[in-house]
Every structure is written in C-alpha cells, then in structure tokens.
Short mmCIF file of C-alpha atoms and ligand atoms in Angstrom, two decimals:
data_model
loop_
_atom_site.label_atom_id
_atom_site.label_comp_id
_atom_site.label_asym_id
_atom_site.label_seq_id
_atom_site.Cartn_x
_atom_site.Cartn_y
_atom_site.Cartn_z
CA UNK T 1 4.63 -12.73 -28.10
CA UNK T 2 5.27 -12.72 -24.08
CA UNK T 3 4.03 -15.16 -22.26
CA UNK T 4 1.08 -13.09 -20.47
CA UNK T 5 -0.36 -12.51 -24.12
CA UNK T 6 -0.47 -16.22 -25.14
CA UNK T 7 -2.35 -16.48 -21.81
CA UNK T 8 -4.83 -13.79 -22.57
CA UNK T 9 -5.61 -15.68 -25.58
CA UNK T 10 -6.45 -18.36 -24.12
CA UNK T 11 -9.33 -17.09 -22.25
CA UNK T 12 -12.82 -17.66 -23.22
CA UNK T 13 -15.63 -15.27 -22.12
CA UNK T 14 -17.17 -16.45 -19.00
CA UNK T 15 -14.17 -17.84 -17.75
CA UNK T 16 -12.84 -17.34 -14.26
CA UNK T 17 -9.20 -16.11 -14.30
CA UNK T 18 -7.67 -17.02 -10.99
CA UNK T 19 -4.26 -14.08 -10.66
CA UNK T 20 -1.79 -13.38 -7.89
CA UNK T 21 -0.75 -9.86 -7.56
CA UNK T 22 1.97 -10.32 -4.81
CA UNK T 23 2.77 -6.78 -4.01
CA UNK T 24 2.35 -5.69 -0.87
CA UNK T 25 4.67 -2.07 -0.69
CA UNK T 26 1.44 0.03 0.86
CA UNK T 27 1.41 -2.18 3.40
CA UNK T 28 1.07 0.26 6.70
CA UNK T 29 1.94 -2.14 9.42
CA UNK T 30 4.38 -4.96 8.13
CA UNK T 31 5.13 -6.32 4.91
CA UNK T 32 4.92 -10.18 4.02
CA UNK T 33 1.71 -10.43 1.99
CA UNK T 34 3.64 -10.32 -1.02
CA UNK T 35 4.28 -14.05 -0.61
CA UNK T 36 0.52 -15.24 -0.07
CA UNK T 37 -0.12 -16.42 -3.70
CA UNK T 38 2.72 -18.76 -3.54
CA UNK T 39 1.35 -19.89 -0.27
CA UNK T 40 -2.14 -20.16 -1.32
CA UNK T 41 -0.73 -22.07 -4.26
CA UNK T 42 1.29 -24.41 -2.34
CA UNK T 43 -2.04 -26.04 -0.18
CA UNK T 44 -4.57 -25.49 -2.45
CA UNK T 45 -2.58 -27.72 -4.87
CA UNK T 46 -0.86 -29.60 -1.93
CA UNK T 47 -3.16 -32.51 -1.81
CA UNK T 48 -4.53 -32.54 1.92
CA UNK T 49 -7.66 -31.37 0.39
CA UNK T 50 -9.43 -31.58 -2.90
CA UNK T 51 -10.31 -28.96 -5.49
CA UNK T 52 -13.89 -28.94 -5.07
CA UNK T 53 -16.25 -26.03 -3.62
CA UNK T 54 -18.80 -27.59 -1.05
CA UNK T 55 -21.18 -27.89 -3.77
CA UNK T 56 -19.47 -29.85 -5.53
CA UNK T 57 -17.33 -27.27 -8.37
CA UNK T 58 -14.25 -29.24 -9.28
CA UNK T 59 -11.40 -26.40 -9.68
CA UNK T 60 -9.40 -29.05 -11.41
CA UNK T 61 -12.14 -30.58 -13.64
CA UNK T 62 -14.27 -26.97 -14.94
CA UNK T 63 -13.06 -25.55 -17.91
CA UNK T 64 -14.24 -22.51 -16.71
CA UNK T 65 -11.64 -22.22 -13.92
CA UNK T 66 -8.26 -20.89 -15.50
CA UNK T 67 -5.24 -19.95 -13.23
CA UNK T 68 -3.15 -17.74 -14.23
CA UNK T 69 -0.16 -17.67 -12.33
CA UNK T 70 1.46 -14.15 -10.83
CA UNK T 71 1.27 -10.76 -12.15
CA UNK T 72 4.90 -10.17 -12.07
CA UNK T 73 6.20 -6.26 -11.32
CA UNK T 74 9.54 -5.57 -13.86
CA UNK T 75 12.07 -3.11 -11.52
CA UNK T 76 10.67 0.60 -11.69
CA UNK T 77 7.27 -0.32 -12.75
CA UNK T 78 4.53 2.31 -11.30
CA UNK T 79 2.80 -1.65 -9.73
CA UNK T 80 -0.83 0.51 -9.09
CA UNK T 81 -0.79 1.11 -12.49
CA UNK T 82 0.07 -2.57 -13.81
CA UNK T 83 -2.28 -3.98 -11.46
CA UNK T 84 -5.17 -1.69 -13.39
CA UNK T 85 -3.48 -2.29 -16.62
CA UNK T 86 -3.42 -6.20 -16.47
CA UNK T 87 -6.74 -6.36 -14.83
CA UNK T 88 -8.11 -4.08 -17.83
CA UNK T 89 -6.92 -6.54 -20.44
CA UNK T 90 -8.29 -9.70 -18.78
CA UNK T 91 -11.69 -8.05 -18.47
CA UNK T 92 -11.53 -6.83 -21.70
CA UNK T 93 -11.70 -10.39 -22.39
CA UNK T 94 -15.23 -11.09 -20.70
CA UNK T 95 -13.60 -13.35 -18.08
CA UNK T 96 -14.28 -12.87 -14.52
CA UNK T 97 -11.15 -12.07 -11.94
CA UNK T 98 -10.05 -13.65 -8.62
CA UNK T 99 -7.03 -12.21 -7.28
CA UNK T 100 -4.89 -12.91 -4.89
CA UNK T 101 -3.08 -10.49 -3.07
CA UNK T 102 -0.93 -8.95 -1.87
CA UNK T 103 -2.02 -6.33 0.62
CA UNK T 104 -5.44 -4.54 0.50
CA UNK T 105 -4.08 -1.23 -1.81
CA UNK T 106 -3.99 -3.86 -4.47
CA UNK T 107 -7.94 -3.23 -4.31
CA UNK T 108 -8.32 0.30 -5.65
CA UNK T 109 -6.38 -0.11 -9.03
CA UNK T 110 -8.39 -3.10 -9.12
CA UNK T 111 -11.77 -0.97 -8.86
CA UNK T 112 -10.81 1.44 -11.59
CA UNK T 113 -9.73 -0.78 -14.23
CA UNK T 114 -13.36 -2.62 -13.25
CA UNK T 115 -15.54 1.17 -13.35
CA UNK T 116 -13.92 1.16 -17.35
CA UNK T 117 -16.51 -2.09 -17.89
CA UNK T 118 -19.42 -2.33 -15.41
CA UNK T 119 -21.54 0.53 -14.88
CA UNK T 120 -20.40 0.90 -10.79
CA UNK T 121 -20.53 -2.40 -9.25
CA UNK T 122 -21.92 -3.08 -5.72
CA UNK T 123 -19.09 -3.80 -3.14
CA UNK T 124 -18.95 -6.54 -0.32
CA UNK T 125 -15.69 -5.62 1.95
CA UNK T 126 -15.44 -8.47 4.43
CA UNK T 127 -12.57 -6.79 6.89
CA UNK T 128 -12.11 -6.05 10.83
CA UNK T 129 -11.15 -2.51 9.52
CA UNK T 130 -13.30 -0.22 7.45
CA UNK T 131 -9.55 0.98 5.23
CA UNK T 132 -11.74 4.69 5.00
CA UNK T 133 -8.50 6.56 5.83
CA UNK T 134 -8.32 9.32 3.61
CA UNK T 135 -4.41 8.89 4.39
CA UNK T 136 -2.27 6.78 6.36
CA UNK T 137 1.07 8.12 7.76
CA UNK T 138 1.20 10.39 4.24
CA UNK T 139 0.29 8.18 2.51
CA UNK T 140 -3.26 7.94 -0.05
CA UNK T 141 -2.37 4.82 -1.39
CA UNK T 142 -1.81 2.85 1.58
CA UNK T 143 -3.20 -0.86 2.78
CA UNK T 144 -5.64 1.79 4.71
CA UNK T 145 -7.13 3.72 2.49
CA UNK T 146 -8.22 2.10 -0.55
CA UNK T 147 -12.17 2.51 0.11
CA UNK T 148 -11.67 6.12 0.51
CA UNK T 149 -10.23 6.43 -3.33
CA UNK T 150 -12.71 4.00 -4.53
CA UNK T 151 -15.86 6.23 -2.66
CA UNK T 152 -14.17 9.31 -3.57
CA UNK T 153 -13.93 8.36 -7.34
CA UNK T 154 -17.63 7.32 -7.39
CA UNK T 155 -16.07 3.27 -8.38
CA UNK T 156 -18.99 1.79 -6.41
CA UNK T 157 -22.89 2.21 -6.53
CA UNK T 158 -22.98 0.51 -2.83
CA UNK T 159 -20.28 -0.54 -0.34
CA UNK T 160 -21.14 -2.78 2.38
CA UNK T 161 -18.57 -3.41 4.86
CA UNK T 162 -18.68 -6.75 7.20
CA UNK T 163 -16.75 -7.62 10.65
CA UNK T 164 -15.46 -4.33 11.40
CA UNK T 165 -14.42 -3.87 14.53
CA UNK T 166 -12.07 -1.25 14.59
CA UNK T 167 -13.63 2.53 13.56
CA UNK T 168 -12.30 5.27 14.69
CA UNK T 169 -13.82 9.33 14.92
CA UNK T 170 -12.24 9.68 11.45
CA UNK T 171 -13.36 7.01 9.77
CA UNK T 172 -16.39 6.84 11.01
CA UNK T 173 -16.86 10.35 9.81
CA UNK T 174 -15.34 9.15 6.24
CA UNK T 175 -18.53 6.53 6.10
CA UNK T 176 -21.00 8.57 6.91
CA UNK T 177 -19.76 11.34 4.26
CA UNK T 178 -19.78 8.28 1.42
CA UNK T 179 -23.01 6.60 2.77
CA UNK T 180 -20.95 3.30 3.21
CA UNK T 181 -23.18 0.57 4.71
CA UNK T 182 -21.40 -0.67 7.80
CA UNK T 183 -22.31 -4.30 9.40
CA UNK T 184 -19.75 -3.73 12.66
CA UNK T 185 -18.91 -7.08 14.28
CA UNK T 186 -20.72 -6.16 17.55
CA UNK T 187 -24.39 -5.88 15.79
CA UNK T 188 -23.11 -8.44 13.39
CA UNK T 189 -25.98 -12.09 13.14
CA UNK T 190 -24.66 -15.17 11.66
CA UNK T 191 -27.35 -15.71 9.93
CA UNK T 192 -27.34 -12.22 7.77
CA UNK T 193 -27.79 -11.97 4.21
CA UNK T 194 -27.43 -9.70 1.47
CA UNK T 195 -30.04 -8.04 -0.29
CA UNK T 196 -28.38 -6.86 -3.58
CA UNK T 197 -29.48 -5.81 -7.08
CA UNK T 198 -27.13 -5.91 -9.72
CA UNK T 199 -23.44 -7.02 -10.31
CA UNK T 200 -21.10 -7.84 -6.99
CA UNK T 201 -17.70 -7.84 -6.23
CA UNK T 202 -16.33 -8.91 -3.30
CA UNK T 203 -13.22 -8.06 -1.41
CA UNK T 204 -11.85 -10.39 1.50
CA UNK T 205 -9.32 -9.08 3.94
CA UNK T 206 -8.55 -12.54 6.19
CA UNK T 207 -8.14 -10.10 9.16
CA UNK T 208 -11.97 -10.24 9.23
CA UNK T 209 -11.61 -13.90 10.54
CA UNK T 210 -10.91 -14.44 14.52
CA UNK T 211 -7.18 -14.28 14.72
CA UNK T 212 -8.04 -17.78 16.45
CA UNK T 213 -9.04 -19.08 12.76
CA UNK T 214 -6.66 -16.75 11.08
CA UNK T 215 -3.25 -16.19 13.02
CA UNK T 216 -1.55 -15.38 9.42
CA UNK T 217 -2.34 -11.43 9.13
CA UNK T 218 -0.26 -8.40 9.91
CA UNK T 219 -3.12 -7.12 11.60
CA UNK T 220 -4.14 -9.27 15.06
CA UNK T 221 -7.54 -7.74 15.77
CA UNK T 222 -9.47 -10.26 18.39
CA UNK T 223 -13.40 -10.59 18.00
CA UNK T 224 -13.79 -11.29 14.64
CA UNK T 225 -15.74 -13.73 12.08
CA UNK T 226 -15.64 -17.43 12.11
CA UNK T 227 -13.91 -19.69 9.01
CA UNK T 228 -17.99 -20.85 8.66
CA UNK T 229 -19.91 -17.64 8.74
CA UNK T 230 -17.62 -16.23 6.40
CA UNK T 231 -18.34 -19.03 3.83
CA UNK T 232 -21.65 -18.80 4.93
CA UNK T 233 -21.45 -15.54 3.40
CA UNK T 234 -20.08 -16.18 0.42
CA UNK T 235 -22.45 -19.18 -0.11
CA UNK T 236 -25.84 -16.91 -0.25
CA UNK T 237 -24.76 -13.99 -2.29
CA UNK T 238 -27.79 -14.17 -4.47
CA UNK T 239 -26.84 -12.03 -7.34
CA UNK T 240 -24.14 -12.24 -10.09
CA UNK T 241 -20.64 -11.86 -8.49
CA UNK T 242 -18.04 -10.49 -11.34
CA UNK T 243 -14.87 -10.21 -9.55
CA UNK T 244 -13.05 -10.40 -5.97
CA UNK T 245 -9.97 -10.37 -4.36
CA UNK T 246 -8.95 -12.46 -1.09
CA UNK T 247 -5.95 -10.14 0.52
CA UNK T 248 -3.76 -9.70 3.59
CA UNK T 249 -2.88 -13.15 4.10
CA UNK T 250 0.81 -12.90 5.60
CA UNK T 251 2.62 -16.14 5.49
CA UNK T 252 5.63 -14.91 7.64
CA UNK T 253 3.07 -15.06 10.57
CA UNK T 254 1.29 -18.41 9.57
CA UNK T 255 3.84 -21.40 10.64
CA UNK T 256 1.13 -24.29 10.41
CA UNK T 257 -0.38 -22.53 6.87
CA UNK T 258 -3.81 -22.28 8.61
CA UNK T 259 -4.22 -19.19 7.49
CA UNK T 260 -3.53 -20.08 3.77
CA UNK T 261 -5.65 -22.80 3.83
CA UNK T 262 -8.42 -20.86 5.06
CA UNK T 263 -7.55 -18.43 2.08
CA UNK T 264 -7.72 -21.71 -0.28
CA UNK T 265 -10.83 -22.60 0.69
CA UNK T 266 -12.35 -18.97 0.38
CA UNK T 267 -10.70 -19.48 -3.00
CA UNK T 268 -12.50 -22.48 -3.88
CA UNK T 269 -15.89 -21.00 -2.84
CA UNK T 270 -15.91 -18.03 -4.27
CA UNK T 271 -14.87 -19.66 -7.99
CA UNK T 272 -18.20 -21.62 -7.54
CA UNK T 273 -20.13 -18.95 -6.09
CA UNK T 274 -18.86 -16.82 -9.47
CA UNK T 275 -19.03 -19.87 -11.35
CA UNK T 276 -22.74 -20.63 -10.15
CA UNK T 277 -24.12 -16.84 -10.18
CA UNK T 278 -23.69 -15.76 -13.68
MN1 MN Q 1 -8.24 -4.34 4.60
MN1 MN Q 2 -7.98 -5.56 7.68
#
C-alpha cells in the first residue's frame, strides 16, 4: 500500500485534513509559492507561538485536526488533475480540507473535485484581485483565472469576493456576466459580515492583506486588509465552512517569515472556525 493510502485510512469522517499542494507552475507573475507549505510548516510548528485558535482549539491536542503532509507531483503528472484526484479521495472520506498552496490555479481543480460532493457550495474569495480573467497571457489555467473556470462551470451557487482592489474593464465585465458579488477594498467596513445560507468554502489569497502585514506575495498591491479584519472575517462566518485553501504565500519574498506566520495563524483559525461550524 503507498503511503498516501495508509493515510486515507486513517481519516475519520468529520475530520479536518490539513494538505500542502506546493505547485505553483500557473503562476503569472513569479514563481516561489511552491515552497509555502514547508514554510507554513516550519513556524506554525516552530514554537514562537502555540497551536491554539483564539478560542481556544488546540491544533496539537483535537483529534479532529489531522495533517497530512504534501501532495507530492511524480515527473509528467497532469498536477490539475492530481490536485482534483487527491482532493476527491479525501472527501470521499467525509473529512473536511485545508490546503495549502501553492499559487491560486491550485483553486479550480480544487472546486471540481468539491461540485462531485456538495450540491454547489457558496464561495468566500478573500484577494486584492478578482482572478476573473478568462485568460492570462494564453493561458486558462493561470494564477488569474481560476474564478472564471469555476463561474463558467456553474462550481459555485454564490461567489463573494473581498479586498479587491485591482479590476479592470475586463474583469469587471467577467463579474457582472457571472453575477459575482464584489466587496472592493474602497467600499470595504471592518465591521462587515456575511449573510450566508448553506455550506462555505473559503479561499485566501495573502495578497488581500496590506503588503505592510504581508510583504511575502508575488503580487505587491498597496491598500489592502489588515492581519485583524481578516481574522475578523474568518471568526463570524456563521454557517458550516467545508473546505478552504490559504494560497500565494511566496517565501522567496518573506526574509523575517511574517508573511508565513500570518498564513499560520489564518491556518489555525480557520481549523477552528471549520472545527466549530459543523
Ligand atoms: Mn488570487
Ligand atoms: Mn491575489
């Protein structure tokens, strides 16, 4: 049996499988985000901090909290079709899925193999860009357009987009033809929350923190969300989250590992808030 198998059998429905997926070949702008999980890794179990959520979820106490290790991509594997296939069998197992990416085109194989067991989830895309392109520099699978295959293919019954700050005439134009809900950073209050029926996911781009709180990203794009209001966020979905992926992190930009630590909290959180919600 491989190792990944004896894993899988390991899991227990309800569980929360914690998975990196460092891939990051779509990336449009500058690669590196292939090596977040490792980072992530490194301070969450580093010891500066604990492994408890603010309300008091003990990552390494709950038996409910399993990590997983990497997805690992064998030479000449199709990886958008691994990621789905792997995420398949560990929902297929009633467990609920962190990921850890990786660029954002990890996101869409993500969303199908998700559409196979939940009856179109809604969608909460915390980002400074809206990733609506329905290409980017030829390319349909790229770290900017996996909302525009996930809309196209009918993955999501809602997607609301936070902290964008970056829309364009085209994209623009690509969220008003898939009625995408979009909170842009310059109407955005702190205090906002969600109003959902029905399972969540949630996918976290760090770009949609302040480069100030989040220097580690390929994408520098001033104005954005505080560390806080983010976890604010996350702290008052009020409805059962299923799944989510934190992406983008790029540790060749993040000396002091701010950025990954940021990530490792957001990690913490949303275990509890998955944890706590179902
Ligand atoms: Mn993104
Ligand atoms: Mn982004």
């Amino acid at each position: 049996m491989d190792p990944f198998s004896e894993v899988l059998n390991q899991l227990r429905p309800g569980m929360v499988s914690l998975i990196g997926v460092p891939w990051d070949e779509n990336s449009s702008f500058m690669r590196g985000p292939a090596r977040a999980p490792a980072r992530i890794r490194e301070v969450l179990y580093g010891g500066s901090s604990n492994l408890c959520s603010e309300n008091g979820i003990d990552l390494g106490a709950d038996p409910r909290f399993r990590d997983l290790g990497d997805l690992e991509f064998p030479s000449g594997v199709d990886a958008l079709a691994h990621i789905e296939e792997t995420m398949e069998n560990l929902l297929d197992r009633e467990v609920s899925i962190l990921s850890l990416g990786g660029d954002h085109a990890i996101t869409y194989p993500i969303m199908k193999a998700y559409n196979k067991k939940f009856d179109k989830l809604n969608i909460i895309h915390l980002d400074a860009h809206p990733d609506l392109y329905d290409e980017y520099e030829s390319n349909r699978l790229s770290n900017a357009c996996p909302f525009a295959r996930i809309m196209e293919e009918n993955l999501a019954a809602r997607l609301v987009q936070v902290g964008i700050r970056t829309v364009n005439p085209h994209q623009r134009a690509q969220a008003d033809r898939f009625g995408v809900e979009m909170i842009e950073m310059r109407r955005f209050q702190p205090e906002a929350s969600f109003d959902f029926r029905g399972p969540i996911y949630v996918s976290l781009d760090m770009d949609v923190l302040d480069p100030a709180f989040a220097p580690g990203v390929s994408h520098h794009e001033p104005g954005g969300l505080s560390t806080r209001e983010v976890l604010h966020i996350i702290q008052n979905i009020h409805a059962p989250v299923v799944g989510a992926d934190i992406v983008e992190c790029n540790p060749t930009r993040d000396p002091l590992g701010i950025t990954a630590m940021a990530a490792a909290k957001f990690l913490k959180e949303i275990v509890a808030t998955i944890i706590q919600s179902n």
